[in-house]
mmCIF file of N, CA and C in Angstrom:
data_model
loop_
_atom_site.group_PDB
_atom_site.id
_atom_site.type_symbol
_atom_site.label_atom_id
_atom_site.label_comp_id
_atom_site.label_asym_id
_atom_site.label_seq_id
_atom_site.Cartn_x
_atom_site.Cartn_y
_atom_site.Cartn_z
ATOM 1 N N MET H 1 177.059 -84.369 171.611
ATOM 2 C CA MET H 1 178.030 -84.509 172.676
ATOM 3 C C MET H 1 178.554 -83.128 173.052
ATOM 4 N N SER H 2 178.559 -82.827 174.304
ATOM 5 C CA SER H 2 179.043 -81.543 174.782
ATOM 6 C C SER H 2 180.376 -81.736 175.494
ATOM 7 N N ILE H 3 181.231 -80.718 175.414
ATOM 8 C CA ILE H 3 182.521 -80.794 176.095
ATOM 9 C C ILE H 3 182.569 -79.829 177.276
ATOM 10 N N LYS H 4 181.403 -79.461 177.795
ATOM 11 C CA LYS H 4 181.345 -78.577 178.957
ATOM 12 C C LYS H 4 181.999 -79.265 180.154
ATOM 13 N N GLY H 5 182.712 -78.521 180.952
ATOM 14 C CA GLY H 5 183.352 -79.070 182.127
ATOM 15 C C GLY H 5 184.745 -79.614 181.870
ATOM 16 N N LEU H 6 185.128 -79.752 180.629
ATOM 17 C CA LEU H 6 186.469 -80.225 180.313
ATOM 18 C C LEU H 6 187.422 -79.046 180.221
ATOM 19 N N ASN H 7 188.641 -79.237 180.644
ATOM 20 C CA ASN H 7 189.660 -78.204 180.487
ATOM 21 C C ASN H 7 190.218 -78.314 179.080
ATOM 22 N N MET H 8 189.760 -77.440 178.221
ATOM 23 C CA MET H 8 190.142 -77.516 176.817
ATOM 24 C C MET H 8 191.412 -76.718 176.569
ATOM 25 N N ILE H 9 192.354 -77.355 175.939
ATOM 26 C CA ILE H 9 193.577 -76.678 175.534
ATOM 27 C C ILE H 9 193.457 -76.401 174.046
ATOM 28 N N GLY H 10 193.544 -75.154 173.678
ATOM 29 C CA GLY H 10 193.411 -74.776 172.274
ATOM 30 C C GLY H 10 192.355 -73.707 172.113
ATOM 31 N N PRO H 11 191.995 -73.418 170.879
ATOM 32 C CA PRO H 11 191.046 -72.330 170.629
ATOM 33 C C PRO H 11 189.631 -72.693 171.070
ATOM 34 N N HIS H 12 188.918 -71.696 171.575
ATOM 35 C CA HIS H 12 187.526 -71.887 171.952
ATOM 36 C C HIS H 12 186.606 -71.518 170.796
ATOM 37 N N TYR H 13 187.140 -70.811 169.818
ATOM 38 C CA TYR H 13 186.377 -70.416 168.646
ATOM 39 C C TYR H 13 187.165 -70.785 167.398
ATOM 40 N N VAL H 14 186.433 -71.138 166.344
ATOM 41 C CA VAL H 14 187.044 -71.453 165.056
ATOM 42 C C VAL H 14 186.305 -70.640 164.004
ATOM 43 N N CYS H 15 187.037 -70.094 163.053
ATOM 44 C CA CYS H 15 186.438 -69.338 161.952
ATOM 45 C C CYS H 15 186.513 -70.186 160.686
ATOM 46 N N VAL H 16 185.363 -70.398 160.058
ATOM 47 C CA VAL H 16 185.294 -71.101 158.783
ATOM 48 C C VAL H 16 185.144 -70.031 157.713
ATOM 49 N N LEU H 17 186.062 -70.014 156.755
ATOM 50 C CA LEU H 17 186.134 -68.938 155.767
ATOM 51 C C LEU H 17 185.988 -69.488 154.356
ATOM 52 N N TYR H 18 185.145 -68.830 153.537
ATOM 53 C CA TYR H 18 184.982 -69.155 152.126
ATOM 54 C C TYR H 18 185.309 -67.896 151.333
ATOM 55 N N VAL H 19 186.193 -68.012 150.360
ATOM 56 C CA VAL H 19 186.612 -66.870 149.540
ATOM 57 C C VAL H 19 186.286 -67.177 148.085
ATOM 58 N N ALA H 20 185.614 -66.236 147.407
ATOM 59 C CA ALA H 20 185.291 -66.401 145.990
ATOM 60 C C ALA H 20 186.002 -65.331 145.177
ATOM 61 N N THR H 21 186.555 -65.743 144.055
ATOM 62 C CA THR H 21 187.190 -64.809 143.130
ATOM 63 C C THR H 21 186.508 -64.915 141.776
ATOM 64 N N ALA H 22 186.733 -63.933 140.937
ATOM 65 C CA ALA H 22 186.190 -63.949 139.584
ATOM 66 C C ALA H 22 187.313 -64.297 138.623
ATOM 67 N N GLY H 23 186.957 -64.908 137.530
ATOM 68 C CA GLY H 23 187.983 -65.238 136.553
ATOM 69 C C GLY H 23 187.514 -66.285 135.564
ATOM 70 N N LEU H 24 188.446 -66.739 134.772
ATOM 71 C CA LEU H 24 188.160 -67.718 133.734
ATOM 72 C C LEU H 24 187.900 -69.098 134.322
ATOM 73 N N GLN H 25 187.148 -69.917 133.601
ATOM 74 C CA GLN H 25 186.838 -71.286 134.008
ATOM 75 C C GLN H 25 187.504 -72.271 133.052
ATOM 76 N N GLY H 26 187.408 -73.540 133.357
ATOM 77 C CA GLY H 26 187.935 -74.588 132.483
ATOM 78 C C GLY H 26 189.446 -74.665 132.525
ATOM 79 N N PRO H 27 190.075 -74.994 131.377
ATOM 80 C CA PRO H 27 191.526 -75.171 131.359
ATOM 81 C C PRO H 27 192.308 -73.887 131.645
ATOM 82 N N LEU H 28 191.682 -72.722 131.494
ATOM 83 C CA LEU H 28 192.369 -71.453 131.747
ATOM 84 C C LEU H 28 192.186 -70.963 133.189
ATOM 85 N N MET H 29 191.532 -71.774 134.026
ATOM 86 C CA MET H 29 191.290 -71.369 135.409
ATOM 87 C C MET H 29 192.609 -71.069 136.119
ATOM 88 N N GLY H 30 192.662 -69.920 136.796
ATOM 89 C CA GLY H 30 193.854 -69.529 137.538
ATOM 90 C C GLY H 30 194.850 -68.727 136.737
ATOM 91 N N SER H 31 194.589 -68.525 135.452
ATOM 92 C CA SER H 31 195.567 -67.825 134.612
ATOM 93 C C SER H 31 195.348 -66.322 134.562
ATOM 94 N N ASP H 32 194.237 -65.831 135.076
ATOM 95 C CA ASP H 32 193.933 -64.404 134.941
ATOM 96 C C ASP H 32 193.919 -63.654 136.270
ATOM 97 N N GLU H 33 194.131 -64.289 137.392
ATOM 98 C CA GLU H 33 194.269 -63.666 138.712
ATOM 99 C C GLU H 33 193.377 -62.443 138.927
ATOM 100 N N GLN H 34 192.144 -62.679 139.297
ATOM 101 C CA GLN H 34 191.205 -61.599 139.605
ATOM 102 C C GLN H 34 191.167 -61.363 141.113
ATOM 103 N N GLU H 35 190.610 -60.231 141.502
ATOM 104 C CA GLU H 35 190.509 -59.888 142.919
ATOM 105 C C GLU H 35 189.413 -60.701 143.602
ATOM 106 N N ILE H 36 189.453 -60.719 144.929
ATOM 107 C CA ILE H 36 188.414 -61.382 145.716
ATOM 108 C C ILE H 36 187.119 -60.592 145.569
ATOM 109 N N VAL H 37 186.021 -61.286 145.261
ATOM 110 C CA VAL H 37 184.742 -60.611 145.075
ATOM 111 C C VAL H 37 183.746 -60.912 146.193
ATOM 112 N N LEU H 38 184.019 -61.941 147.009
ATOM 113 C CA LEU H 38 183.094 -62.291 148.080
ATOM 114 C C LEU H 38 183.824 -63.051 149.184
ATOM 115 N N LEU H 39 183.549 -62.669 150.436
ATOM 116 C CA LEU H 39 184.041 -63.388 151.615
ATOM 117 C C LEU H 39 182.826 -63.798 152.440
ATOM 118 N N ILE H 40 182.760 -65.060 152.815
ATOM 119 C CA ILE H 40 181.705 -65.538 153.701
ATOM 120 C C ILE H 40 182.393 -66.229 154.869
ATOM 121 N N TYR H 41 181.959 -65.907 156.089
ATOM 122 C CA TYR H 41 182.582 -66.553 157.237
ATOM 123 C C TYR H 41 181.548 -66.897 158.307
ATOM 124 N N VAL H 42 181.886 -67.910 159.093
ATOM 125 C CA VAL H 42 181.058 -68.364 160.203
ATOM 126 C C VAL H 42 181.980 -68.566 161.399
ATOM 127 N N ILE H 43 181.560 -68.114 162.565
ATOM 128 C CA ILE H 43 182.310 -68.332 163.798
ATOM 129 C C ILE H 43 181.666 -69.513 164.537
ATOM 130 N N VAL H 44 182.481 -70.503 164.913
ATOM 131 C CA VAL H 44 181.998 -71.688 165.620
ATOM 132 C C VAL H 44 182.532 -71.651 167.052
ATOM 133 N N ASP H 45 181.629 -71.714 168.017
ATOM 134 C CA ASP H 45 181.987 -71.808 169.435
ATOM 135 C C ASP H 45 182.108 -73.296 169.753
ATOM 136 N N VAL H 46 183.331 -73.803 169.825
ATOM 137 C CA VAL H 46 183.538 -75.238 170.007
ATOM 138 C C VAL H 46 183.292 -75.688 171.447
ATOM 139 N N VAL H 47 183.317 -74.776 172.410
ATOM 140 C CA VAL H 47 183.055 -75.133 173.804
ATOM 141 C C VAL H 47 181.572 -75.426 174.005
ATOM 142 N N HIS H 48 180.707 -74.560 173.453
ATOM 143 C CA HIS H 48 179.265 -74.716 173.624
ATOM 144 C C HIS H 48 178.603 -75.372 172.417
ATOM 145 N N ASN H 49 179.395 -75.763 171.423
ATOM 146 C CA ASN H 49 178.889 -76.443 170.233
ATOM 147 C C ASN H 49 177.798 -75.626 169.535
ATOM 148 N N LYS H 50 178.091 -74.325 169.311
ATOM 149 C CA LYS H 50 177.141 -73.423 168.661
ATOM 150 C C LYS H 50 177.799 -72.765 167.458
ATOM 151 N N ILE H 51 176.976 -72.463 166.457
ATOM 152 C CA ILE H 51 177.450 -71.800 165.243
ATOM 153 C C ILE H 51 176.797 -70.434 165.157
ATOM 154 N N ASP H 52 177.602 -69.390 164.983
ATOM 155 C CA ASP H 52 177.099 -68.037 164.782
ATOM 156 C C ASP H 52 176.502 -67.960 163.383
ATOM 157 N N SER H 53 175.572 -67.049 163.158
ATOM 158 C CA SER H 53 174.971 -66.929 161.834
ATOM 159 C C SER H 53 176.025 -66.521 160.808
ATOM 160 N N PRO H 54 175.961 -67.105 159.603
ATOM 161 C CA PRO H 54 176.941 -66.764 158.560
ATOM 162 C C PRO H 54 176.880 -65.281 158.209
ATOM 163 N N ARG H 55 178.022 -64.721 157.908
ATOM 164 C CA ARG H 55 178.117 -63.311 157.506
ATOM 165 C C ARG H 55 178.892 -63.238 156.208
ATOM 166 N N SER H 56 178.555 -62.254 155.396
ATOM 167 C CA SER H 56 179.266 -62.101 154.128
ATOM 168 C C SER H 56 179.745 -60.669 153.958
ATOM 169 N N VAL H 57 180.822 -60.524 153.209
ATOM 170 C CA VAL H 57 181.422 -59.225 152.929
ATOM 171 C C VAL H 57 181.716 -59.163 151.442
ATOM 172 N N VAL H 58 181.316 -58.072 150.806
ATOM 173 C CA VAL H 58 181.675 -57.833 149.412
ATOM 174 C C VAL H 58 182.727 -56.736 149.420
ATOM 175 N N PRO H 59 184.003 -57.110 149.185
ATOM 176 C CA PRO H 59 185.076 -56.103 149.246
ATOM 177 C C PRO H 59 184.934 -55.061 148.144
ATOM 178 N N ARG H 60 185.300 -53.837 148.488
ATOM 179 C CA ARG H 60 185.370 -52.772 147.491
ATOM 180 C C ARG H 60 186.819 -52.564 147.117
ATOM 181 N N LYS H 61 187.039 -52.051 145.930
ATOM 182 C CA LYS H 61 188.409 -51.777 145.507
ATOM 183 C C LYS H 61 189.007 -50.707 146.404
ATOM 184 N N ALA H 62 190.258 -50.899 146.774
ATOM 185 C CA ALA H 62 190.933 -49.958 147.663
ATOM 186 C C ALA H 62 191.153 -48.607 146.985
ATOM 187 N N HIS H 63 191.444 -48.635 145.716
ATOM 188 C CA HIS H 63 191.719 -47.392 144.992
ATOM 189 C C HIS H 63 190.891 -47.360 143.711
ATOM 190 N N MET H 64 190.109 -46.322 143.561
ATOM 191 C CA MET H 64 189.321 -46.144 142.344
ATOM 192 C C MET H 64 189.922 -44.975 141.575
ATOM 193 N N PHE H 65 190.415 -45.266 140.406
ATOM 194 C CA PHE H 65 191.037 -44.230 139.579
ATOM 195 C C PHE H 65 190.123 -43.868 138.421
ATOM 196 N N THR H 66 190.027 -42.608 138.138
ATOM 197 C CA THR H 66 189.331 -42.130 136.953
ATOM 198 C C THR H 66 190.363 -41.475 136.063
ATOM 199 N N TRP H 67 190.572 -42.074 134.912
ATOM 200 C CA TRP H 67 191.579 -41.545 133.986
ATOM 201 C C TRP H 67 190.934 -40.533 133.059
ATOM 202 N N ARG H 68 191.541 -39.372 132.957
ATOM 203 C CA ARG H 68 191.046 -38.334 132.052
ATOM 204 C C ARG H 68 192.165 -37.933 131.129
ATOM 205 N N GLU H 69 191.818 -37.707 129.907
ATOM 206 C CA GLU H 69 192.832 -37.274 128.921
ATOM 207 C C GLU H 69 192.694 -35.812 128.616
#
């Protein structure tokens, strides 16, 4: 079903986002708060009923410290 020709009120694009973090599993899940290790997103054109190809991003740490004694 296409919605072409309709006056759509609202967003013409929607972003579907998946975020993965690293950390403990099982009963300890959520207790160690790790950084985001992977972002995957897809842009959906709701007017033309099309999905953009999925894209992924692997974040790097903002600050890398090297400790020397």
